[in-house]
Short mmCIF file of C-alpha atoms in Angstrom, two decimals:
data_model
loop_
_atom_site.label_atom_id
_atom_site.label_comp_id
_atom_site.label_asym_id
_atom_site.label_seq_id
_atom_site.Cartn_x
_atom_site.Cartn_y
_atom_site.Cartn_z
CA UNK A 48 0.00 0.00 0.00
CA UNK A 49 1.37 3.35 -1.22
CA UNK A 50 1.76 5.94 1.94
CA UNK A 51 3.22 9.32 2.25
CA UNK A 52 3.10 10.90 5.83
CA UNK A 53 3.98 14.68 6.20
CA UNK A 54 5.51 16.19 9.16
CA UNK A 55 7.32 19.36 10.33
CA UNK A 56 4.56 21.40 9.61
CA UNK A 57 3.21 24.13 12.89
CA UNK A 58 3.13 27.47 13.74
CA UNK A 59 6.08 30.21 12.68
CA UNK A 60 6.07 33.77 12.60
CA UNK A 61 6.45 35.58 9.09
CA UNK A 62 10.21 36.01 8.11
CA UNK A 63 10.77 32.64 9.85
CA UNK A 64 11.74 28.91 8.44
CA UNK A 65 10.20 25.67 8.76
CA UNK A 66 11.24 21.90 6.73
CA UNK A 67 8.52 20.32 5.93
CA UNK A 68 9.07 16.53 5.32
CA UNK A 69 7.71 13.10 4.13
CA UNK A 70 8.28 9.70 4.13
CA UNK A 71 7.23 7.52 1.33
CA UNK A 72 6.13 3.77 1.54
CA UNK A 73 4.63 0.65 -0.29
CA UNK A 74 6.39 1.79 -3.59
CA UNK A 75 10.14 2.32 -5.10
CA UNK A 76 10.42 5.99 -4.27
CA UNK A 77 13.57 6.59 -6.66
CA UNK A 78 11.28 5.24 -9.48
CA UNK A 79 8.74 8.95 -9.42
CA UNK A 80 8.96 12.67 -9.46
CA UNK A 81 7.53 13.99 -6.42
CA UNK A 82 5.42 16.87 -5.87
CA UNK A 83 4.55 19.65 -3.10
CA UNK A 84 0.75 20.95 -3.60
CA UNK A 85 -0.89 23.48 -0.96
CA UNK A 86 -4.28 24.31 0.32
CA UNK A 87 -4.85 27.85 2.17
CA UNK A 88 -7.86 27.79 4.46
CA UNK A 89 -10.87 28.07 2.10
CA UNK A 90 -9.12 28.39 -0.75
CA UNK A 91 -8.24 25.74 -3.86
CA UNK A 92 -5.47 23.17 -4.53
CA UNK A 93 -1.94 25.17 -5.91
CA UNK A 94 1.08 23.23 -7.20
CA UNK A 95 4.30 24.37 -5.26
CA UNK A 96 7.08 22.33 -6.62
CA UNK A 97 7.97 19.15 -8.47
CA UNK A 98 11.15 17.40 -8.35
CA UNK A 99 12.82 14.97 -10.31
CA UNK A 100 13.62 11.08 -9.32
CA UNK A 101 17.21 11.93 -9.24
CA UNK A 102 16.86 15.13 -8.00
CA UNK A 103 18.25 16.99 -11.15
CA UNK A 104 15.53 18.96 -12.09
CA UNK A 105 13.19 21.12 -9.73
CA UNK A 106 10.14 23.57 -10.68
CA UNK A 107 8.60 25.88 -8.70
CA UNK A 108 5.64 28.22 -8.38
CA UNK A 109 6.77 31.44 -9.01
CA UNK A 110 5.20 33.07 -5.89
CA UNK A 111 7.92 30.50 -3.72
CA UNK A 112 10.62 30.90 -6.26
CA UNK A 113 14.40 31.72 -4.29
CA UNK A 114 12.27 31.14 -0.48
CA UNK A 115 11.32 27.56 -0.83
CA UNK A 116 13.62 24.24 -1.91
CA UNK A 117 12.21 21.00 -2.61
CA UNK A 118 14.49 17.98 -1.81
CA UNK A 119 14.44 14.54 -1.68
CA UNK A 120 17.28 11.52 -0.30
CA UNK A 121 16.18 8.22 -2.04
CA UNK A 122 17.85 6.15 1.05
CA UNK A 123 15.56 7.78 3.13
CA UNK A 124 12.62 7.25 0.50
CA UNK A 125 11.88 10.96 1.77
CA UNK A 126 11.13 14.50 0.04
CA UNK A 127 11.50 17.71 1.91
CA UNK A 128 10.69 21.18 1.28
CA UNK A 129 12.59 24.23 3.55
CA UNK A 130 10.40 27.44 3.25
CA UNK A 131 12.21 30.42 4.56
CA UNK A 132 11.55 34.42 4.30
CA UNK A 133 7.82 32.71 5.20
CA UNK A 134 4.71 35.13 4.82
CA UNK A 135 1.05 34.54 5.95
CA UNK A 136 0.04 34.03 2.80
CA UNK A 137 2.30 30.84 2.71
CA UNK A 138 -0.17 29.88 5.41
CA UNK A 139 -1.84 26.35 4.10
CA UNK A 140 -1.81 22.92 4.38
CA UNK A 141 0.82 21.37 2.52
CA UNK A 142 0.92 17.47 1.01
CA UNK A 143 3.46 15.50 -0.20
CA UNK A 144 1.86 13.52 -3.72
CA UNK A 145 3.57 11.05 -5.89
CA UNK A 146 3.80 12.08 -9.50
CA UNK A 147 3.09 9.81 -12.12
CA UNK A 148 4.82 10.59 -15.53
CA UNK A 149 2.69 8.98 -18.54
CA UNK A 150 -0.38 8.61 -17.56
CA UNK A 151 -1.87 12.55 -17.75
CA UNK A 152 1.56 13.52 -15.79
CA UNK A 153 -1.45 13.11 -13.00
CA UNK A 154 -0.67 12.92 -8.60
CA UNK A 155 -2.16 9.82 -7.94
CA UNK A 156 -1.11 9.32 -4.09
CA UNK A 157 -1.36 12.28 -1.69
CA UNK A 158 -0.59 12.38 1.83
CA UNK A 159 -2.70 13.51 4.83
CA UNK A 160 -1.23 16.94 4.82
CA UNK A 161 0.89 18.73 7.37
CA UNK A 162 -0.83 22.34 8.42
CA UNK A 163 1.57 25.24 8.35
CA UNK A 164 1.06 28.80 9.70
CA UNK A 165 2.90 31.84 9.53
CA UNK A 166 1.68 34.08 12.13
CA UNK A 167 2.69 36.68 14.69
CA UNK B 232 0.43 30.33 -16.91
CA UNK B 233 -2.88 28.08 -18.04
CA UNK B 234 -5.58 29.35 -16.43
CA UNK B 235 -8.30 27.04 -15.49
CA UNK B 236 -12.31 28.25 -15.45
CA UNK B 237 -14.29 24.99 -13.65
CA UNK B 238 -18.18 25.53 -13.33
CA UNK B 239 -19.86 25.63 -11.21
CA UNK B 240 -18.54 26.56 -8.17
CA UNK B 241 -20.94 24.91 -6.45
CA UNK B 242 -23.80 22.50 -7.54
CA UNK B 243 -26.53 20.74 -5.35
CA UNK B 244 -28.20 17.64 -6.54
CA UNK B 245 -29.75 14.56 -5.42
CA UNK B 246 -29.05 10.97 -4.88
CA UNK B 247 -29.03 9.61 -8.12
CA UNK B 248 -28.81 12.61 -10.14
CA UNK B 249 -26.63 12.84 -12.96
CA UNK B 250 -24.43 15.77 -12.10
CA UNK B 251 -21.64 17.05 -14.66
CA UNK B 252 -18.80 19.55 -13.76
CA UNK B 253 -17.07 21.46 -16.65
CA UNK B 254 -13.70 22.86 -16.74
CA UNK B 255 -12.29 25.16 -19.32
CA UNK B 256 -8.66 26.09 -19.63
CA UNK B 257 -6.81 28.91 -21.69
CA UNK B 258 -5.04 26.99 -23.80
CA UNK B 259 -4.72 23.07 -24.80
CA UNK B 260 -3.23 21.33 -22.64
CA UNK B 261 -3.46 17.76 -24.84
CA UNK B 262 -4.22 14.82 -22.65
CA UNK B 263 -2.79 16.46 -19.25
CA UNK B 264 -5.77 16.96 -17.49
CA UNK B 265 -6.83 15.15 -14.57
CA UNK B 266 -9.83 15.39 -11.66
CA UNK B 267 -9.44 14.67 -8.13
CA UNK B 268 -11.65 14.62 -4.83
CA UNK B 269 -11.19 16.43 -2.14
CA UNK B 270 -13.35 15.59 1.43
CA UNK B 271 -12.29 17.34 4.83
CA UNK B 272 -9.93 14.88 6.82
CA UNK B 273 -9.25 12.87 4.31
CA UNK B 274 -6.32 12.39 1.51
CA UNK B 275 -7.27 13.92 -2.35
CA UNK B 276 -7.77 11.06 -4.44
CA UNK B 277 -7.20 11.03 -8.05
CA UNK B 278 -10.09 9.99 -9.62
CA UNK B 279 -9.55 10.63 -13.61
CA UNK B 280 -6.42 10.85 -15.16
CA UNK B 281 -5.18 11.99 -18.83
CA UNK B 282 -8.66 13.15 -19.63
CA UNK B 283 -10.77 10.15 -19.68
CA UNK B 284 -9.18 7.19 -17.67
CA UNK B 285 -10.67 6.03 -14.21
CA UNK B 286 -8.02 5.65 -11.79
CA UNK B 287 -8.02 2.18 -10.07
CA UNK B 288 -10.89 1.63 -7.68
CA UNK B 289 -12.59 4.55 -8.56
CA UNK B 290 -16.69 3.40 -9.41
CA UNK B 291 -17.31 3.34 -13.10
CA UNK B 292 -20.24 5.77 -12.57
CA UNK B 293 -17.75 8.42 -12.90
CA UNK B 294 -16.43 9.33 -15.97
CA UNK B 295 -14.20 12.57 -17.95
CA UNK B 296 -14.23 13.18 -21.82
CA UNK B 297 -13.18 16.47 -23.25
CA UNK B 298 -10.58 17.69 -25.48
CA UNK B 299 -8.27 20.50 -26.48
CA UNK B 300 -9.85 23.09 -23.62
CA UNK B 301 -13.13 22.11 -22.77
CA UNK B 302 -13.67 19.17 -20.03
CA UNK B 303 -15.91 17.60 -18.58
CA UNK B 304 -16.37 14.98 -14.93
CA UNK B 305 -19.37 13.38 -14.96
CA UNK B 306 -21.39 11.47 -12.29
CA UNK B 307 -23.70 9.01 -13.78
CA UNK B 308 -25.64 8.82 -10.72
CA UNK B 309 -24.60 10.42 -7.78
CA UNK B 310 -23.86 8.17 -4.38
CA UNK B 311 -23.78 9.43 -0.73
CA UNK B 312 -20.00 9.08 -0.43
CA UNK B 313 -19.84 11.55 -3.48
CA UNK B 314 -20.83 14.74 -1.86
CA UNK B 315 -17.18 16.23 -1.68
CA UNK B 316 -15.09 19.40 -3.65
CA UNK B 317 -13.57 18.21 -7.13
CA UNK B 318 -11.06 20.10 -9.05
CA UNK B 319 -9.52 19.58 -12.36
CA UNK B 320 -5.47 20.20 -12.82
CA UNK B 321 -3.31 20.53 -15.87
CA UNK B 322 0.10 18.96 -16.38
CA UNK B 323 0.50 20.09 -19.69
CA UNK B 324 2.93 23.21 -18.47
CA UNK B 325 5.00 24.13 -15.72
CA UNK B 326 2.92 25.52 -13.21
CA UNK B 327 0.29 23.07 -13.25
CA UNK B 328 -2.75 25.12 -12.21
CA UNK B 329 -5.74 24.04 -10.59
CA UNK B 330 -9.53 24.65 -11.46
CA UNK B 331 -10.81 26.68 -8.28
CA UNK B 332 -13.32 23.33 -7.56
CA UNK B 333 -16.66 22.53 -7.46
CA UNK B 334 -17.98 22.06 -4.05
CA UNK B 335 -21.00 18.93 -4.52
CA UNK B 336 -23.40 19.10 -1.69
CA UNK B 337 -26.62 17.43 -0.74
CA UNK B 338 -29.84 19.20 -1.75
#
């Protein structure tokens, strides 16, 4: 059974840093891009980030370009992403989703989420 | 940037209804479009992917067809466990973009 499990999310003030990160089970992790997707309270599903199997290519949103890294270690079968320079409108819950190239490109596993706000 | 337009925003219906959610983007994105269900508490599940194809496990009584950029999810006839938001994504470009959902409730 596929399972991704987020953690590291919580509460941090704006100009402040978090690492979000997730572990990934029941498949062969080095095998898929990963992804980063965010939901702000009340609001829709955005795409943060994508990264590569190998790690050699990452894509961001433009609104986290140069404050947020995606990262992965395929030993660990984990994929991280540091935010830093965090504002509130970074303020969202954030899930770690398996990327499936070939078939529509689509996420077809997401995790539970981890909530993160960026408050004072 | 693809822009996505889904309609409507919100839709109430029936057991059993037929209910059909549309979702228009600004340019073609070729078979990168997928639909996915959201429900508080619980992880979004892929339920279409690359325009038309059910994702494992999903019930055949939902369905996507479309082409070029005009979609559509249908619900043949709508089940208790289906009241939940959908949203249809693009993978076509760099940044995939989200529709801004459809939120299905219970009439």
């Amino acid at each position: 059974e596929v399972q991704l499990v987020e953690s590291g999310g919580g509460l941090v003030q704006p100009g402040g840093s978090l690492r979000l990160s997730c572990v990934a089970s029941g498949f062969t992790f080095n095998n898929y891009w990963m992804t980063w997707v965010r939901q702000a309270p009340g609001k829709g599903l955005e795409w943060v980030a994508n990264i590569k199997e190998d790690g050699s290519e990452k894509y961001y949103v433009d609104s986290v370009k140069g404050r947020f890294t995606i990262s992965r270690d395929n030993a660990k079968k984990s994929l991280y992403l540091q935010m830093s320079s965090l504002r509130a409108e970074d303020t969202a819950v954030y899930y770690c989703v398996r990327l499936r190239s070939g078939y529509g490109d689509s996420l077809d596993y997401w995790g539970q989420g981890t909530l993160v706000t960026v408050s004072s | 940037d693809i822009q996505m337009t889904q309609s409507p925003s919100s839709l109430s219906a029936s057991i059993g209804d037929r209910v059909t959610i549309t979702c228009r983007t600004s340019q073609g994105v070729r078979s990168f479009l997928n639909w996915y269900q959201l429900k508080p508490g619980k992880a979004p599940k892929l339920l279409i992917y690359a325009v038309s194809t059910l994702q494992s496990g999903v019930p055949s009584r939902f369905s996507g067809s479309g082409s070029g950029t005009d979609f559509t999810l249908t619900i043949s006839s709508l089940q208790p466990e289906d009241f939940a938001t959908y949203y249809c994504q693009q993978s076509s470009n760099i940044p995939y973009t989200f529709g801004q959902g459809t939120n299905l409730e219970t009439k």
